[in-house]
XYZ file of C-alpha atoms in Angstrom:
136
model
C -20.802 19.771 -108.025
C -24.683 20.431 -107.442
C -24.298 19.780 -103.931
C -20.938 22.475 -103.183
C -22.686 25.438 -104.900
C -26.190 24.980 -102.918
C -24.583 25.280 -99.545
C -21.174 26.909 -100.510
C -22.264 29.545 -97.377
C -23.385 27.007 -94.802
C -19.630 25.155 -95.524
C -17.720 28.480 -95.978
C -19.621 29.661 -91.833
C -19.298 26.677 -90.575
C -15.359 25.926 -92.018
C -14.963 29.420 -90.365
C -16.480 27.810 -86.762
C -14.243 24.602 -87.108
C -11.656 26.439 -87.358
C -12.466 27.947 -84.173
C -13.127 24.433 -82.786
C -9.309 23.710 -83.593
C -7.667 27.229 -82.458
C -10.037 26.225 -79.383
C -9.051 22.777 -78.766
C -5.163 23.456 -79.735
C -4.352 26.784 -78.843
C -6.865 28.748 -76.828
C -8.276 26.410 -74.279
C -4.409 25.511 -72.775
C -2.785 27.394 -69.671
C 0.763 29.027 -70.112
C 3.962 25.761 -69.332
C 7.260 26.803 -68.509
C 9.829 25.834 -70.981
C 9.487 25.460 -74.524
C 9.625 22.111 -75.503
C 10.228 21.438 -79.147
C 9.773 17.829 -80.480
C 11.751 16.712 -84.464
C 10.315 14.824 -86.883
C 8.445 11.194 -86.181
C 8.950 11.813 -82.113
C 5.369 10.856 -81.482
C 6.001 7.121 -83.519
C 9.151 6.324 -81.539
C 7.429 7.299 -78.728
C 4.065 5.349 -79.367
C 1.828 7.814 -78.964
C -0.560 6.177 -81.147
C -3.405 7.751 -80.069
C -2.207 11.360 -80.475
C -1.398 10.621 -84.254
C -4.738 8.923 -84.434
C -6.747 12.207 -83.041
C -5.008 14.546 -84.740
C -5.290 13.043 -88.007
C -9.520 12.635 -86.764
C -9.519 16.601 -86.336
C -8.789 17.962 -89.334
C -10.754 15.213 -91.298
C -13.859 17.812 -90.894
C -11.575 20.624 -92.028
C -11.397 18.513 -95.465
C -14.474 17.531 -95.822
C -15.641 21.211 -95.471
C -13.161 22.956 -97.771
C -12.495 20.481 -100.082
C -9.256 20.682 -102.834
C -6.187 21.927 -102.998
C -7.723 24.531 -101.313
C -8.534 22.326 -98.087
C -4.516 21.574 -97.819
C -3.405 24.813 -98.160
C -5.281 26.162 -95.151
C -4.197 22.760 -93.180
C -0.882 23.096 -93.616
C -1.158 26.625 -93.162
C -3.509 26.023 -89.732
C -1.650 23.979 -88.264
C 2.273 26.085 -89.007
C -0.256 28.620 -87.184
C -0.825 26.313 -84.231
C 2.476 24.660 -83.731
C 3.616 28.361 -83.836
C 1.683 28.834 -81.557
C 2.560 26.755 -78.918
C 6.241 27.309 -79.135
C 5.954 30.866 -78.589
C 3.143 31.084 -75.909
C 4.667 27.704 -74.534
C 1.671 26.320 -74.661
C 2.575 22.231 -75.320
C 5.210 20.270 -77.348
C 5.983 21.481 -80.478
C 5.508 19.015 -83.091
C 6.402 18.167 -86.665
C 4.906 15.351 -86.483
C 1.678 17.192 -85.463
C 1.749 19.147 -88.618
C 2.605 16.316 -90.338
C -0.402 14.225 -89.125
C -2.886 17.115 -88.972
C -1.858 18.056 -92.838
C -2.859 13.737 -93.561
C -6.289 14.374 -91.742
C -7.441 17.412 -94.168
C -6.360 15.558 -97.069
C -8.300 12.631 -95.813
C -11.155 14.818 -95.866
C -10.842 15.788 -98.702
C -10.337 12.754 -100.430
C -13.605 11.380 -98.925
C -15.598 14.693 -99.768
C -14.812 13.862 -102.967
C -14.934 10.277 -103.834
C -18.109 10.055 -102.200
C -19.995 14.418 -103.176
C -22.190 12.654 -105.981
C -23.599 10.128 -103.780
C -24.044 12.277 -101.135
C -25.522 14.795 -104.034
C -27.389 11.532 -105.132
C -29.103 10.549 -101.220
C -30.361 14.083 -101.481
C -32.436 14.750 -104.842
C -34.315 11.029 -103.710
C -34.768 12.352 -100.105
C -35.965 16.224 -101.996
C -38.289 13.501 -103.950
C -40.090 10.740 -101.298
C -40.348 14.101 -99.457
C -42.039 15.696 -101.589
C -44.138 12.461 -102.754
C -45.032 12.223 -98.799
C -46.440 15.562 -98.658
């Protein structure tokens, strides 16, 4: 908990910036198409688009790590729904249920990683501080 308390503001700022990066990649950098395309559940798996699945998961792992906990999952799901809604309404690519599921899995994975390794990261920071102060 020590790490979260000290870096709460920095994590909030990084989270907001990272949401901006996600929105840039998924919405703002795209050019509108000509028809709305909606793909059902498990479409990417059936088509064998494994790289898309992995990239969608990896895109949301940092968000889960920055926010952490149940709040990260709620933010991840909400952001994914918003992205897919915008992609459908503004004709900016495929609107896929798979993307929502993959993005949510990435957020959950990131949140689990930070929860599991937060104590180790905190211990590493304490050791580094002691080492740096010992050198000075």
